[in-house]
Amino acid sequence: MNEKQRSIIQLPKIFDPRGNLTVAQGGEQVPFDIARVYWVYDVPAGESRGGHAHKECRELIIALSGSFTVTLNNGREKENFHLNHPYQGLLVEKGVWRTLEDFSSGAVCLVLASHLFEEEDYIRDYQDYLTYLHDHDV
């Protein structure tokens, strides 16, 4: 998988004896304007999330608490990322299939998205995803 399709972004970690602080601003640390923010939590043991790709939406996925594994698939190769630091985010570009699994107890997954929710932007069937890649020369 090439660097354009994914990358780990180091977010600033501001040390303070009262508690650390990390910031993620659209257009600065995050390479897009943030249109939507959502989080996933209380994922039961053995369950997975994601299982889709986006036609246009870019996302930065952050493990705010605990850990989980993100598997990215571009239709040719897969790559796994274990996220467990609240000051790192996995940038996922449009057209990349993602699955999140192996959530630790208490894990919180924060997602910063470049687009508002639009069902038409989702590809939820893997065979449809492969067809989309072929038809759109992605």
Tab-separated table of C-alpha atoms in Angstrom, residues 21-117:
chain	number	residue	atom	x	y	z
A	21	LEU	CA	-2.977	17.891	25.820
A	22	THR	CA	-3.137	17.023	22.114
A	23	VAL	CA	-4.684	19.179	19.413
A	24	ALA	CA	-5.847	18.360	15.881
A	25	GLN	CA	-6.870	21.324	13.739
A	26	GLY	CA	-8.289	20.990	10.240
A	27	GLY	CA	-5.896	22.282	7.619
A	28	GLU	CA	-2.961	22.123	10.046
A	29	GLN	CA	-2.252	18.801	11.787
A	30	VAL	CA	-5.193	17.259	9.906
A	31	PRO	CA	-4.673	17.625	6.121
A	32	PHE	CA	-8.329	18.457	5.413
A	33	ASP	CA	-11.120	20.607	6.804
A	34	ILE	CA	-13.026	18.636	9.431
A	35	ALA	CA	-16.728	18.385	8.561
A	36	ARG	CA	-17.748	15.603	10.960
A	37	VAL	CA	-16.500	14.048	14.185
A	38	TYR	CA	-17.722	10.745	15.602
A	39	TRP	CA	-16.507	8.130	18.032
A	40	VAL	CA	-16.990	4.393	18.529
A	41	TYR	CA	-16.917	2.827	21.991
A	42	ASP	CA	-18.235	-0.120	24.038
A	43	VAL	CA	-17.405	-2.509	21.185
A	44	PRO	CA	-18.103	-6.049	22.449
A	45	ALA	CA	-15.218	-8.540	22.456
A	46	GLY	CA	-14.767	-10.179	19.079
A	47	GLU	CA	-16.795	-7.581	17.148
A	48	SER	CA	-15.463	-5.465	14.312
A	49	ARG	CA	-16.424	-2.071	12.912
A	50	GLY	CA	-15.893	-0.402	9.573
A	51	GLY	CA	-16.045	-2.894	6.739
A	52	HIS	CA	-16.472	-0.215	4.076
A	53	ALA	CA	-14.739	2.335	1.870
A	54	HIS	CA	-15.594	5.919	0.971
A	55	LYS	CA	-15.773	7.380	-2.524
A	56	GLU	CA	-14.862	10.916	-1.381
A	57	CYS	CA	-14.491	11.107	2.395
A	58	ARG	CA	-11.034	11.152	3.996
A	59	GLU	CA	-10.668	10.201	7.664
A	60	LEU	CA	-8.204	10.492	10.508
A	61	ILE	CA	-8.710	7.588	12.959
A	62	ILE	CA	-7.409	8.031	16.518
A	63	ALA	CA	-7.387	5.669	19.519
A	64	LEU	CA	-8.395	8.113	22.250
A	65	SER	CA	-8.367	5.375	24.852
A	66	GLY	CA	-7.319	1.736	24.756
A	67	SER	CA	-6.319	0.118	21.490
A	68	PHE	CA	-7.609	-1.503	18.316
A	69	THR	CA	-6.297	-2.655	14.946
A	70	VAL	CA	-7.178	-1.009	11.645
A	71	THR	CA	-6.745	-3.108	8.503
A	72	LEU	CA	-6.509	-1.108	5.282
A	73	ASN	CA	-7.024	-2.763	1.907
A	74	ASN	CA	-6.613	-1.074	-1.470
A	75	GLY	CA	-7.882	-4.064	-3.461
A	76	ARG	CA	-4.350	-5.376	-4.040
A	77	GLU	CA	-2.683	-5.401	-0.640
A	78	LYS	CA	-3.586	-5.186	3.040
A	79	GLU	CA	-1.786	-3.453	5.871
A	80	ASN	CA	-2.518	-3.582	9.612
A	81	PHE	CA	-2.056	-0.683	12.033
A	82	HIS	CA	-2.264	-1.112	15.795
A	83	LEU	CA	-3.476	2.191	17.228
A	84	ASN	CA	-2.933	2.801	20.938
A	85	HIS	CA	-1.681	6.399	21.347
A	86	PRO	CA	-4.059	9.390	21.571
A	87	TYR	CA	-1.408	11.591	19.951
A	88	GLN	CA	-1.271	9.563	16.705
A	89	GLY	CA	-3.839	9.317	13.961
A	90	LEU	CA	-4.114	7.035	10.956
A	91	LEU	CA	-4.948	9.031	7.839
A	92	VAL	CA	-7.171	6.993	5.514
A	93	GLU	CA	-7.662	8.353	2.031
A	94	LYS	CA	-10.786	7.932	-0.075
A	95	GLY	CA	-11.103	4.661	-1.958
A	96	VAL	CA	-9.473	2.517	0.754
A	97	TRP	CA	-11.390	-0.324	2.450
A	98	ARG	CA	-11.068	-0.276	6.232
A	99	THR	CA	-11.918	-2.692	9.033
A	100	LEU	CA	-11.440	-2.023	12.757
A	101	GLU	CA	-11.110	-4.951	15.159
A	102	ASP	CA	-9.405	-6.301	18.285
A	103	PHE	CA	-10.788	-3.513	20.475
A	104	SER	CA	-9.399	-3.539	24.000
A	105	SER	CA	-11.776	-3.124	26.904
A	106	GLY	CA	-12.667	0.547	27.245
A	107	ALA	CA	-11.294	1.502	23.817
A	108	VAL	CA	-12.584	4.726	22.272
A	109	CYS	CA	-12.053	5.302	18.549
A	110	LEU	CA	-12.323	8.934	17.415
A	111	VAL	CA	-12.781	9.693	13.703
A	112	LEU	CA	-12.308	13.106	12.091
A	113	ALA	CA	-13.969	13.111	8.668
A	114	SER	CA	-13.643	15.437	5.696
A	115	HIS	CA	-17.310	15.120	4.690
A	116	LEU	CA	-20.712	15.085	6.328
A	117	PHE	CA	-22.488	11.725	6.411
